[in-house]
Amino acid sequence: MKIGITCYPTYGGSGVVATELGIELAARGHQVHFITYQQPFRLTGREEGIFFHEVAVTTYPLFQYPPYDLALASRMAEVAEFYGLDLLHVHYAIPHSVSALLARQMLEAKGIRLPFITTLHGTDITLVGQDPGYLPITRFGIEQSDGVTSISAHLKEETERSFGITREIEVIRNFVNCDVYTPDEAKRRELRPKYARDDEKILIHLSNFRRVKRVGDVVETFARVARAVPSRLMLIGDGPDRSIAEHLALQYGIQDRIHFLGKQDSVQDLLPLGDLMLMPSEMESFGLAALEGMACRVPCIATRVGGVPELVEDGVNGLLFAVGDVEAMAAGAIRILTDDTLQRTMAEAARKTAQDKFCTSRIIPMYERYYEQVLAAK
Ligand code: GMT
């Protein structure tokens, strides 16, 4: 198939999923065309079967807000016609589904068929999509899509409940390549000493440091853990709440125990160094960072929100807590980090969950079948 993919190309879970999906589809012989304002950060530009088409947004003094959605729609239609795309697959409903709808209409007028699929990722439904200024147009984009997928059962239910949507939504959960995200012992031996002594544990948090991630709770939890267990915290990512984390680190006097690593392209090299992951989010429609950690044999302390329980099974491959309960999260972390057998059992269960339920070999064929179903529909 020839598939056009649109996503947010910078850091963020939906962009990661879209990019990894494109890579996996290309590896299976499909032709994949990314249509975005920037090359997705996990692409090198040299991948076989993958093409990148930049969306250039012309500005003009009259435009206080340059119309990206229109430039995107126009580029989608151009690329689809030129390369004979079979379908468009857009990730994150706002504004991508509406741009795809316009592109479909533009080509319809020329007698060319271009169905589009929207994948819902989370904040497009639970946060941004709830804004009264965006809700009606987001609902319209979803309703008009030729196919809609959701990355968790929870997000599907939330979309039906909060948008009043009755159309079919296919649940295709997020995935991880278990050969790339893997507990690499050699890497661990080589890189771990850069970050911690042998007798220290490593806790990891990976996110875009937005408010919803509750990065403050990560540091609050770690401050309590560090009193009981010799340990270090690796903070991977960057965003608006990084200064909150820095401020708290100084307040607790643990700044020299925390590695602020900023945005990293190859998180698969860092995740296997961890003993435990912290994901205390306010909301998480899935929690891709936890899955990537789990594939690397890192169990997760997480909050019982959104789609997280579809991935983290309390007491099996991690522990689940109420949002904001840093005392309980710290106690749980200490329990795992001071009991080698428990840590090992959970680490193995985490890897097994990733392999058995969320591996690319299981999930990518679901997308392929869904594409075929949408193409066969009309
Ligand atoms: O919150 C983020 O990390 C960004 C956001 C995005 O769309 O880039 O993430 C959402 O999509 C991810 C990939 O499907 C999910 O793993 C995240 O759980 C989801 N974030 C939220 O629901 C807050």
mmCIF file of C-alpha atoms and ligand atoms in Angstrom:
data_model
loop_
_atom_site.group_PDB
_atom_site.id
_atom_site.type_symbol
_atom_site.label_atom_id
_atom_site.label_comp_id
_atom_site.label_asym_id
_atom_site.label_seq_id
_atom_site.Cartn_x
_atom_site.Cartn_y
_atom_site.Cartn_z
ATOM 1 C CA MET A 1 0.000 0.000 0.000
ATOM 2 C CA LYS A 2 0.976 3.649 -0.384
ATOM 3 C CA ILE A 3 0.212 5.374 2.881
ATOM 4 C CA GLY A 4 0.418 9.050 3.827
ATOM 5 C CA ILE A 5 1.076 9.708 7.521
ATOM 6 C CA THR A 6 0.607 13.017 9.293
ATOM 7 C CA CYS A 7 1.561 13.643 12.917
ATOM 8 C CA TYR A 8 3.236 16.126 15.221
ATOM 9 C CA PRO A 9 6.850 15.449 14.281
ATOM 10 C CA THR A 10 8.529 16.770 17.401
ATOM 11 C CA TYR A 11 8.675 15.127 20.828
ATOM 12 C CA GLY A 12 5.451 13.545 22.045
ATOM 13 C CA GLY A 13 3.862 10.151 22.212
ATOM 14 C CA SER A 14 1.591 10.475 19.190
ATOM 15 C CA GLY A 15 4.490 11.531 16.942
ATOM 16 C CA VAL A 16 6.569 8.622 18.228
ATOM 17 C CA VAL A 17 3.783 6.114 17.529
ATOM 18 C CA ALA A 18 3.158 7.555 14.044
ATOM 19 C CA THR A 19 6.858 7.479 13.181
ATOM 20 C CA GLU A 20 7.450 3.974 14.504
ATOM 21 C CA LEU A 21 4.339 2.816 12.640
ATOM 22 C CA GLY A 22 5.710 4.303 9.404
ATOM 23 C CA ILE A 23 9.072 2.593 9.957
ATOM 24 C CA GLU A 24 7.409 -0.774 10.630
ATOM 25 C CA LEU A 25 5.073 -0.449 7.626
ATOM 26 C CA ALA A 26 7.978 0.421 5.340
ATOM 27 C CA ALA A 27 9.890 -2.595 6.673
ATOM 28 C CA ARG A 28 6.900 -4.709 5.603
ATOM 29 C CA GLY A 29 7.143 -3.389 2.037
ATOM 30 C CA HIS A 30 4.621 -0.541 2.105
ATOM 31 C CA GLN A 31 5.487 2.881 0.732
ATOM 32 C CA VAL A 32 5.147 5.491 3.468
ATOM 33 C CA HIS A 33 4.920 9.256 2.949
ATOM 34 C CA PHE A 34 5.229 11.509 5.999
ATOM 35 C CA ILE A 35 3.486 14.832 5.417
ATOM 36 C CA THR A 36 4.439 17.162 8.285
ATOM 37 C CA TYR A 37 6.058 20.536 8.992
ATOM 38 C CA GLN A 38 9.339 18.904 10.010
ATOM 39 C CA GLN A 39 10.968 15.522 9.570
ATOM 40 C CA PRO A 40 9.814 13.335 12.506
ATOM 41 C CA PHE A 41 12.654 13.238 15.016
ATOM 42 C CA ARG A 42 13.040 9.463 15.015
ATOM 43 C CA LEU A 43 13.671 9.375 11.247
ATOM 44 C CA THR A 44 17.098 9.746 9.694
ATOM 45 C CA GLY A 45 15.776 10.515 6.215
ATOM 46 C CA ARG A 46 17.598 7.487 4.778
ATOM 47 C CA GLU A 47 15.060 4.766 5.554
ATOM 48 C CA GLU A 48 14.107 2.537 2.630
ATOM 49 C CA GLY A 49 10.509 3.045 1.511
ATOM 50 C CA ILE A 50 9.974 6.242 3.523
ATOM 51 C CA PHE A 51 9.494 9.668 1.980
ATOM 52 C CA PHE A 52 9.221 12.977 3.764
ATOM 53 C CA HIS A 53 7.184 15.919 2.441
ATOM 54 C CA GLU A 54 7.575 19.166 4.305
ATOM 55 C CA VAL A 55 4.543 21.378 4.782
ATOM 56 C CA ALA A 56 5.705 24.944 4.267
ATOM 57 C CA VAL A 57 3.467 27.595 5.780
ATOM 58 C CA THR A 58 3.699 30.921 3.999
ATOM 59 C CA THR A 59 3.318 33.875 6.291
ATOM 60 C CA TYR A 60 2.007 37.275 5.340
ATOM 61 C CA PRO A 61 1.657 40.433 7.456
ATOM 62 C CA LEU A 62 -2.119 39.984 7.306
ATOM 63 C CA PHE A 63 -1.887 36.556 8.951
ATOM 64 C CA GLN A 64 -1.615 36.891 12.678
ATOM 65 C CA TYR A 65 -1.987 33.081 12.693
ATOM 66 C CA PRO A 66 -0.511 31.435 9.565
ATOM 67 C CA PRO A 67 -3.050 28.820 8.386
ATOM 68 C CA TYR A 68 -1.075 25.586 8.882
ATOM 69 C CA ASP A 69 -4.210 23.429 8.583
ATOM 70 C CA LEU A 70 -4.813 24.727 5.046
ATOM 71 C CA ALA A 71 -1.197 24.381 3.965
ATOM 72 C CA LEU A 72 -1.294 20.821 5.313
ATOM 73 C CA ALA A 73 -4.543 19.987 3.475
ATOM 74 C CA SER A 74 -3.127 21.349 0.256
ATOM 75 C CA ARG A 75 0.130 19.362 0.620
ATOM 76 C CA MET A 76 -1.787 16.187 1.517
ATOM 77 C CA ALA A 77 -3.823 16.482 -1.678
ATOM 78 C CA GLU A 78 -0.727 17.226 -3.801
ATOM 79 C CA VAL A 79 1.304 14.314 -2.405
ATOM 80 C CA ALA A 80 -1.643 11.921 -2.620
ATOM 81 C CA GLU A 81 -2.263 12.772 -6.284
ATOM 82 C CA PHE A 82 1.405 12.797 -7.315
ATOM 83 C CA TYR A 83 2.312 9.491 -5.642
ATOM 84 C CA GLY A 84 -1.094 7.811 -5.985
ATOM 85 C CA LEU A 85 -1.562 7.296 -2.241
ATOM 86 C CA ASP A 86 -4.144 4.709 -1.205
ATOM 87 C CA LEU A 87 -5.014 6.429 2.037
ATOM 88 C CA LEU A 88 -4.021 8.994 4.641
ATOM 89 C CA HIS A 89 -3.477 8.071 8.271
ATOM 90 C CA VAL A 90 -3.470 11.055 10.615
ATOM 91 C CA HIS A 91 -2.334 10.911 14.235
ATOM 92 C CA TYR A 92 -3.902 13.279 16.761
ATOM 93 C CA ALA A 93 -7.289 14.570 15.650
ATOM 94 C CA ILE A 94 -6.595 18.305 15.926
ATOM 95 C CA PRO A 95 -6.239 19.723 13.275
ATOM 96 C CA HIS A 96 -5.069 16.746 11.218
ATOM 97 C CA SER A 97 -8.441 15.068 10.660
ATOM 98 C CA VAL A 98 -9.957 18.295 9.339
ATOM 99 C CA SER A 99 -6.999 18.899 7.015
ATOM 100 C CA ALA A 100 -7.364 15.328 5.741
ATOM 101 C CA LEU A 101 -11.087 15.885 5.206
ATOM 102 C CA LEU A 102 -10.320 18.943 3.063
ATOM 103 C CA ALA A 103 -7.694 17.002 1.092
ATOM 104 C CA ARG A 104 -10.207 14.190 0.505
ATOM 105 C CA GLN A 105 -12.764 16.709 -0.793
ATOM 106 C CA MET A 106 -10.195 18.423 -3.026
ATOM 107 C CA LEU A 107 -9.380 15.111 -4.691
ATOM 108 C CA GLU A 108 -13.023 13.993 -4.815
ATOM 109 C CA ALA A 109 -13.648 17.010 -7.044
ATOM 110 C CA LYS A 110 -11.085 15.507 -9.439
ATOM 111 C CA GLY A 111 -12.572 12.032 -9.242
ATOM 112 C CA ILE A 112 -9.748 10.684 -7.057
ATOM 113 C CA ARG A 113 -10.539 8.677 -3.958
ATOM 114 C CA LEU A 114 -8.501 9.356 -0.811
ATOM 115 C CA PRO A 115 -9.939 7.826 2.359
ATOM 116 C CA PHE A 116 -8.439 8.880 5.677
ATOM 117 C CA ILE A 117 -8.042 7.269 9.080
ATOM 118 C CA THR A 118 -7.757 9.224 12.304
ATOM 119 C CA THR A 119 -5.943 7.764 15.298
ATOM 120 C CA LEU A 120 -6.924 9.320 18.614
ATOM 121 C CA HIS A 121 -4.063 9.603 21.083
ATOM 122 C CA GLY A 122 -5.293 11.264 24.240
ATOM 123 C CA THR A 123 -5.102 14.980 24.827
ATOM 124 C CA ASP A 124 -6.797 15.534 21.446
ATOM 125 C CA ILE A 125 -9.859 14.082 23.211
ATOM 126 C CA THR A 126 -9.344 14.566 26.942
ATOM 127 C CA LEU A 127 -7.829 18.064 27.042
ATOM 128 C CA VAL A 128 -7.494 20.148 23.872
ATOM 129 C CA GLY A 129 -10.546 18.553 22.270
ATOM 130 C CA GLN A 130 -12.674 19.505 25.274
ATOM 131 C CA ASP A 131 -12.035 23.201 24.698
ATOM 132 C CA PRO A 132 -15.364 24.667 23.498
ATOM 133 C CA GLY A 133 -13.491 26.336 20.637
ATOM 134 C CA TYR A 134 -12.238 22.992 19.318
ATOM 135 C CA LEU A 135 -14.860 20.440 20.375
ATOM 136 C CA PRO A 136 -17.385 20.800 17.501
ATOM 137 C CA ILE A 137 -14.749 20.755 14.745
ATOM 138 C CA THR A 138 -12.879 17.863 16.385
ATOM 139 C CA ARG A 139 -16.112 15.853 16.616
ATOM 140 C CA PHE A 140 -16.835 16.658 12.960
ATOM 141 C CA GLY A 141 -13.352 15.531 11.871
ATOM 142 C CA ILE A 142 -13.767 12.255 13.765
ATOM 143 C CA GLU A 143 -17.260 11.630 12.395
ATOM 144 C CA GLN A 144 -16.151 12.325 8.823
ATOM 145 C CA SER A 145 -13.094 10.041 8.997
ATOM 146 C CA ASP A 146 -13.302 6.853 6.924
ATOM 147 C CA GLY A 147 -11.839 4.993 9.870
ATOM 148 C CA VAL A 148 -11.051 5.869 13.487
ATOM 149 C CA THR A 149 -8.718 4.045 15.834
ATOM 150 C CA SER A 150 -8.000 4.615 19.493
ATOM 151 C CA ILE A 151 -4.804 3.670 21.320
ATOM 152 C CA SER A 152 -6.678 2.239 24.318
ATOM 153 C CA ALA A 153 -10.139 0.977 25.226
ATOM 154 C CA HIS A 154 -10.331 3.731 27.817
ATOM 155 C CA LEU A 155 -9.808 6.453 25.193
ATOM 156 C CA LYS A 156 -12.476 4.913 22.954
ATOM 157 C CA GLU A 157 -14.984 5.005 25.839
ATOM 158 C CA GLU A 158 -13.933 8.548 26.722
ATOM 159 C CA THR A 159 -14.411 9.678 23.109
ATOM 160 C CA GLU A 160 -17.879 8.111 22.954
ATOM 161 C CA ARG A 161 -18.829 9.607 26.333
ATOM 162 C CA SER A 162 -17.456 13.135 26.030
ATOM 163 C CA PHE A 163 -18.054 13.704 22.299
ATOM 164 C CA GLY A 164 -21.288 11.724 22.071
ATOM 165 C CA ILE A 165 -19.784 9.792 19.160
ATOM 166 C CA THR A 166 -21.614 6.636 18.131
ATOM 167 C CA ARG A 167 -19.617 5.594 15.062
ATOM 168 C CA GLU A 168 -17.351 2.558 15.200
ATOM 169 C CA ILE A 169 -13.942 3.149 16.791
ATOM 170 C CA GLU A 170 -11.354 0.385 16.487
ATOM 171 C CA VAL A 171 -9.039 -0.115 19.465
ATOM 172 C CA ILE A 172 -5.471 -0.703 18.286
ATOM 173 C CA ARG A 173 -3.196 -0.281 21.258
ATOM 174 C CA ASN A 174 0.260 1.256 21.123
ATOM 175 C CA PHE A 175 3.193 -0.985 20.386
ATOM 176 C CA VAL A 176 6.932 -1.309 20.892
ATOM 177 C CA ASN A 177 9.624 -2.972 18.854
ATOM 178 C CA CYS A 178 10.939 -5.502 21.386
ATOM 179 C CA ASP A 179 14.154 -5.982 19.377
ATOM 180 C CA VAL A 180 15.015 -2.281 19.602
ATOM 181 C CA TYR A 181 13.677 -1.762 23.138
ATOM 182 C CA THR A 182 15.429 -4.589 24.830
ATOM 183 C CA PRO A 183 17.293 -5.304 28.082
ATOM 184 C CA ASP A 184 20.751 -5.003 26.584
ATOM 185 C CA GLU A 185 23.198 -6.257 29.237
ATOM 186 C CA ALA A 186 26.294 -5.098 27.330
ATOM 187 C CA LYS A 187 24.884 -1.586 26.997
ATOM 188 C CA ARG A 188 23.935 -1.619 30.665
ATOM 189 C CA ARG A 189 27.457 -2.620 31.731
ATOM 190 C CA GLU A 190 29.029 -0.002 29.481
ATOM 191 C CA LEU A 191 26.785 2.988 30.190
ATOM 192 C CA ARG A 192 25.508 2.491 33.737
ATOM 193 C CA PRO A 193 28.717 3.606 35.497
ATOM 194 C CA LYS A 194 28.291 7.028 33.842
ATOM 195 C CA TYR A 195 25.143 7.569 35.868
ATOM 196 C CA ALA A 196 25.355 5.543 39.085
ATOM 197 C CA ARG A 197 27.665 3.530 41.294
ATOM 198 C CA ASP A 198 27.212 -0.254 41.434
ATOM 199 C CA ASP A 199 25.460 -0.077 44.791
ATOM 200 C CA GLU A 200 22.984 2.570 43.606
ATOM 201 C CA LYS A 201 19.601 2.041 41.953
ATOM 202 C CA ILE A 202 18.460 4.078 38.958
ATOM 203 C CA LEU A 203 14.928 5.464 38.723
ATOM 204 C CA ILE A 204 13.803 6.874 35.372
ATOM 205 C CA HIS A 205 11.156 9.321 34.257
ATOM 206 C CA LEU A 206 10.570 9.995 30.561
ATOM 207 C CA SER A 207 8.072 12.587 29.362
ATOM 208 C CA ASN A 208 7.475 15.955 27.729
ATOM 209 C CA PHE A 209 7.389 17.613 31.181
ATOM 210 C CA ARG A 210 3.908 19.025 30.669
ATOM 211 C CA ARG A 211 1.660 19.651 33.666
ATOM 212 C CA VAL A 212 -0.317 16.447 33.031
ATOM 213 C CA LYS A 213 2.872 14.419 33.720
ATOM 214 C CA ARG A 214 3.169 15.726 37.324
ATOM 215 C CA VAL A 215 6.960 15.937 37.182
ATOM 216 C CA GLY A 216 6.854 17.512 40.655
ATOM 217 C CA ASP A 217 5.519 14.187 41.977
ATOM 218 C CA VAL A 218 8.451 12.399 40.346
ATOM 219 C CA VAL A 219 10.914 14.489 42.363
ATOM 220 C CA GLU A 220 8.761 14.315 45.535
ATOM 221 C CA THR A 221 8.697 10.510 45.237
ATOM 222 C CA PHE A 222 12.404 10.287 44.493
ATOM 223 C CA ALA A 223 13.291 12.545 47.458
ATOM 224 C CA ARG A 224 11.590 9.988 49.742
ATOM 225 C CA VAL A 225 13.164 6.993 47.995
ATOM 226 C CA ALA A 226 16.654 8.539 48.143
ATOM 227 C CA ARG A 227 16.416 8.760 51.951
ATOM 228 C CA ALA A 228 15.972 4.983 52.165
ATOM 229 C CA VAL A 229 17.811 3.568 49.138
ATOM 230 C CA PRO A 230 21.117 4.720 47.574
ATOM 231 C CA SER A 231 19.770 5.862 44.220
ATOM 232 C CA ARG A 232 19.840 8.254 41.294
ATOM 233 C CA LEU A 233 17.069 9.696 39.172
ATOM 234 C CA MET A 234 17.354 10.064 35.401
ATOM 235 C CA LEU A 235 14.971 12.655 33.994
ATOM 236 C CA ILE A 236 14.657 12.247 30.226
ATOM 237 C CA GLY A 237 12.816 14.902 28.267
ATOM 238 C CA ASP A 238 12.112 18.575 28.591
ATOM 239 C CA GLY A 239 9.156 20.905 28.741
ATOM 240 C CA PRO A 240 7.355 23.574 30.700
ATOM 241 C CA ASP A 241 7.598 21.906 34.133
ATOM 242 C CA ARG A 242 11.320 21.200 34.084
ATOM 243 C CA SER A 243 11.946 24.237 36.288
ATOM 244 C CA ILE A 244 9.482 22.843 38.863
ATOM 245 C CA ALA A 245 11.610 19.701 38.999
ATOM 246 C CA GLU A 246 14.807 21.754 39.356
ATOM 247 C CA HIS A 247 13.257 23.897 42.064
ATOM 248 C CA LEU A 248 12.129 20.862 44.077
ATOM 249 C CA ALA A 249 15.496 19.150 43.621
ATOM 250 C CA LEU A 250 17.213 22.184 45.149
ATOM 251 C CA GLN A 251 14.631 22.400 47.936
ATOM 252 C CA TYR A 252 15.280 18.758 48.919
ATOM 253 C CA GLY A 253 19.045 19.106 48.377
ATOM 254 C CA ILE A 254 19.063 16.162 45.951
ATOM 255 C CA GLN A 255 20.125 18.032 42.816
ATOM 256 C CA ASP A 256 23.408 16.104 42.592
ATOM 257 C CA ARG A 257 21.481 12.809 42.646
ATOM 258 C CA ILE A 258 19.394 13.768 39.587
ATOM 259 C CA HIS A 259 20.558 13.612 35.975
ATOM 260 C CA PHE A 260 18.608 16.138 33.913
ATOM 261 C CA LEU A 261 19.263 14.614 30.489
ATOM 262 C CA GLY A 262 16.915 16.787 28.418
ATOM 263 C CA LYS A 263 15.490 15.583 25.112
ATOM 264 C CA GLN A 264 17.126 12.406 23.895
ATOM 265 C CA ASP A 265 16.742 10.780 20.495
ATOM 266 C CA SER A 266 17.807 7.249 21.434
ATOM 267 C CA VAL A 267 15.889 6.503 24.602
ATOM 268 C CA GLN A 268 16.344 2.790 23.897
ATOM 269 C CA ASP A 269 19.984 3.241 24.995
ATOM 270 C CA LEU A 270 19.017 4.826 28.317
ATOM 271 C CA LEU A 271 15.923 2.914 29.413
ATOM 272 C CA PRO A 272 17.746 -0.425 29.954
ATOM 273 C CA LEU A 273 19.927 1.327 32.566
ATOM 274 C CA GLY A 274 16.938 1.781 34.874
ATOM 275 C CA ASP A 275 15.722 -0.336 37.774
ATOM 276 C CA LEU A 276 12.343 1.363 38.056
ATOM 277 C CA MET A 277 10.263 3.823 36.063
ATOM 278 C CA LEU A 278 8.091 6.577 37.556
ATOM 279 C CA MET A 279 4.992 7.723 35.663
ATOM 280 C CA PRO A 280 2.770 9.598 38.136
ATOM 281 C CA SER A 281 0.639 11.317 35.453
ATOM 282 C CA GLU A 282 -2.654 13.055 36.113
ATOM 283 C CA MET A 283 -3.967 11.398 32.939
ATOM 284 C CA GLU A 284 -2.469 8.995 30.442
ATOM 285 C CA SER A 285 -4.567 7.512 27.662
ATOM 286 C CA PHE A 286 -1.988 4.809 27.263
ATOM 287 C CA GLY A 287 1.480 5.626 28.645
ATOM 288 C CA LEU A 288 3.886 4.781 25.830
ATOM 289 C CA ALA A 289 6.922 5.710 27.950
ATOM 290 C CA ALA A 290 5.977 2.999 30.454
ATOM 291 C CA LEU A 291 5.678 0.436 27.649
ATOM 292 C CA GLU A 292 9.094 1.362 26.245
ATOM 293 C CA GLY A 293 10.567 0.967 29.737
ATOM 294 C CA MET A 294 8.784 -2.341 30.298
ATOM 295 C CA ALA A 295 10.170 -3.736 27.038
ATOM 296 C CA CYS A 296 13.620 -2.926 28.475
ATOM 297 C CA ARG A 297 12.780 -4.911 31.655
ATOM 298 C CA VAL A 298 11.974 -1.854 33.754
ATOM 299 C CA PRO A 299 8.832 -2.166 35.893
ATOM 300 C CA CYS A 300 6.736 0.932 36.426
ATOM 301 C CA ILE A 301 5.282 2.837 39.367
ATOM 302 C CA ALA A 302 2.297 4.580 37.793
ATOM 303 C CA THR A 303 -1.038 6.174 38.532
ATOM 304 C CA ARG A 304 -4.318 4.317 38.088
ATOM 305 C CA VAL A 305 -5.600 6.623 35.340
ATOM 306 C CA GLY A 306 -6.937 6.391 31.793
ATOM 307 C CA GLY A 307 -5.556 3.474 29.803
ATOM 308 C CA VAL A 308 -2.601 2.778 32.131
ATOM 309 C CA PRO A 309 -4.239 -0.297 33.753
ATOM 310 C CA GLU A 310 -4.518 -1.816 30.254
ATOM 311 C CA LEU A 311 -0.715 -1.978 30.360
ATOM 312 C CA VAL A 312 0.491 -1.906 33.960
ATOM 313 C CA GLU A 313 -0.960 -4.732 36.006
ATOM 314 C CA ASP A 314 -0.844 -3.792 39.680
ATOM 315 C CA GLY A 315 1.495 -6.094 41.620
ATOM 316 C CA VAL A 316 2.531 -8.038 38.510
ATOM 317 C CA ASN A 317 4.634 -5.841 36.227
ATOM 318 C CA GLY A 318 4.462 -2.650 38.296
ATOM 319 C CA LEU A 319 2.397 -0.886 40.927
ATOM 320 C CA LEU A 320 -0.558 1.483 40.556
ATOM 321 C CA PHE A 321 -1.455 4.345 42.885
ATOM 322 C CA ALA A 322 -3.853 7.261 43.217
ATOM 323 C CA VAL A 323 -2.774 10.510 41.543
ATOM 324 C CA GLY A 324 -0.652 12.623 43.885
ATOM 325 C CA ASP A 325 -0.071 9.943 46.522
ATOM 326 C CA VAL A 326 3.706 10.419 46.607
ATOM 327 C CA GLU A 327 4.034 8.747 50.029
ATOM 328 C CA ALA A 328 2.495 5.518 48.716
ATOM 329 C CA MET A 329 4.451 5.694 45.451
ATOM 330 C CA ALA A 330 7.713 6.130 47.389
ATOM 331 C CA ALA A 331 6.827 3.229 49.733
ATOM 332 C CA GLY A 332 6.060 1.056 46.675
ATOM 333 C CA ALA A 333 9.309 2.050 44.995
ATOM 334 C CA ILE A 334 11.316 1.284 48.140
ATOM 335 C CA ARG A 335 9.583 -2.101 48.430
ATOM 336 C CA ILE A 336 10.618 -3.044 44.881
ATOM 337 C CA LEU A 337 14.137 -1.612 45.071
ATOM 338 C CA THR A 338 15.018 -3.333 48.351
ATOM 339 C CA ASP A 339 13.724 -6.770 47.361
ATOM 340 C CA ASP A 340 15.878 -8.262 44.596
ATOM 341 C CA THR A 341 13.495 -11.154 43.975
ATOM 342 C CA LEU A 342 10.479 -8.856 43.652
ATOM 343 C CA GLN A 343 12.419 -6.458 41.405
ATOM 344 C CA ARG A 344 13.529 -9.317 39.138
ATOM 345 C CA THR A 345 10.076 -10.920 38.991
ATOM 346 C CA MET A 346 8.401 -7.631 38.091
ATOM 347 C CA ALA A 347 11.115 -6.760 35.556
ATOM 348 C CA GLU A 348 10.609 -10.108 33.822
ATOM 349 C CA ALA A 349 6.821 -9.717 33.899
ATOM 350 C CA ALA A 350 7.176 -6.221 32.409
ATOM 351 C CA ARG A 351 9.220 -7.531 29.488
ATOM 352 C CA LYS A 352 6.792 -10.425 29.009
ATOM 353 C CA THR A 353 3.798 -8.045 28.889
ATOM 354 C CA ALA A 354 5.529 -5.956 26.223
ATOM 355 C CA GLN A 355 6.402 -9.056 24.188
ATOM 356 C CA ASP A 356 3.119 -10.912 24.535
ATOM 357 C CA LYS A 357 0.660 -8.052 24.149
ATOM 358 C CA PHE A 358 2.271 -4.986 22.591
ATOM 359 C CA CYS A 359 5.013 -6.162 20.261
ATOM 360 C CA THR A 360 5.086 -4.731 16.724
ATOM 361 C CA SER A 361 4.622 -8.224 15.281
ATOM 362 C CA ARG A 362 1.233 -8.365 17.004
ATOM 363 C CA ILE A 363 0.007 -4.786 16.532
ATOM 364 C CA ILE A 364 1.214 -3.699 13.055
ATOM 365 C CA PRO A 365 -0.836 -6.408 11.261
ATOM 366 C CA MET A 366 -3.900 -4.975 13.038
ATOM 367 C CA TYR A 367 -3.258 -1.643 11.292
ATOM 368 C CA GLU A 368 -2.708 -3.406 7.971
ATOM 369 C CA ARG A 369 -6.000 -5.279 8.316
ATOM 370 C CA TYR A 370 -7.776 -2.074 9.293
ATOM 371 C CA TYR A 371 -6.383 -0.243 6.239
ATOM 372 C CA GLU A 372 -7.652 -3.047 4.008
ATOM 373 C CA GLN A 373 -11.053 -2.918 5.681
ATOM 374 C CA VAL A 374 -11.322 0.856 5.132
ATOM 375 C CA LEU A 375 -10.167 0.566 1.511
ATOM 376 C CA ALA A 376 -12.695 -2.186 0.845
ATOM 377 C CA ALA A 377 -15.567 -0.233 2.398
ATOM 378 C CA LYS A 378 -16.611 1.912 -0.572
HETATM 379 O O1 GMT B 1 1.016 13.484 26.697
HETATM 380 C C1 GMT B 1 1.864 13.209 25.864
HETATM 381 O O2 GMT B 1 2.874 12.549 26.096
HETATM 382 C C2 GMT B 1 1.661 13.675 24.470
HETATM 383 C C3 GMT B 1 0.543 12.941 23.829
HETATM 384 C C4 GMT B 1 0.725 13.026 22.344
HETATM 385 O O3 GMT B 1 -0.270 12.893 21.679
HETATM 386 O O4 GMT B 1 1.813 13.218 21.812
HETATM 387 O O5 GMT B 1 0.511 11.600 24.321
HETATM 388 C C5 GMT B 1 -0.676 10.852 24.195
HETATM 389 O O6 GMT B 1 -0.396 9.879 23.202
HETATM 390 C C6 GMT B 1 0.560 8.884 23.573
HETATM 391 C C7 GMT B 1 0.811 7.973 22.388
HETATM 392 O O7 GMT B 1 -0.351 7.348 21.952
HETATM 393 C C8 GMT B 1 0.044 8.108 24.797
HETATM 394 O O8 GMT B 1 0.971 7.119 25.163
HETATM 395 C C9 GMT B 1 -0.138 9.100 25.956
HETATM 396 O O9 GMT B 1 -0.697 8.407 27.047
HETATM 397 C C10 GMT B 1 -1.081 10.228 25.536
HETATM 398 N N1 GMT B 1 -1.042 11.264 26.584
HETATM 399 C C11 GMT B 1 -2.084 11.511 27.385
HETATM 400 O O10 GMT B 1 -3.146 10.925 27.316
HETATM 401 C C12 GMT B 1 -1.868 12.573 28.407
#
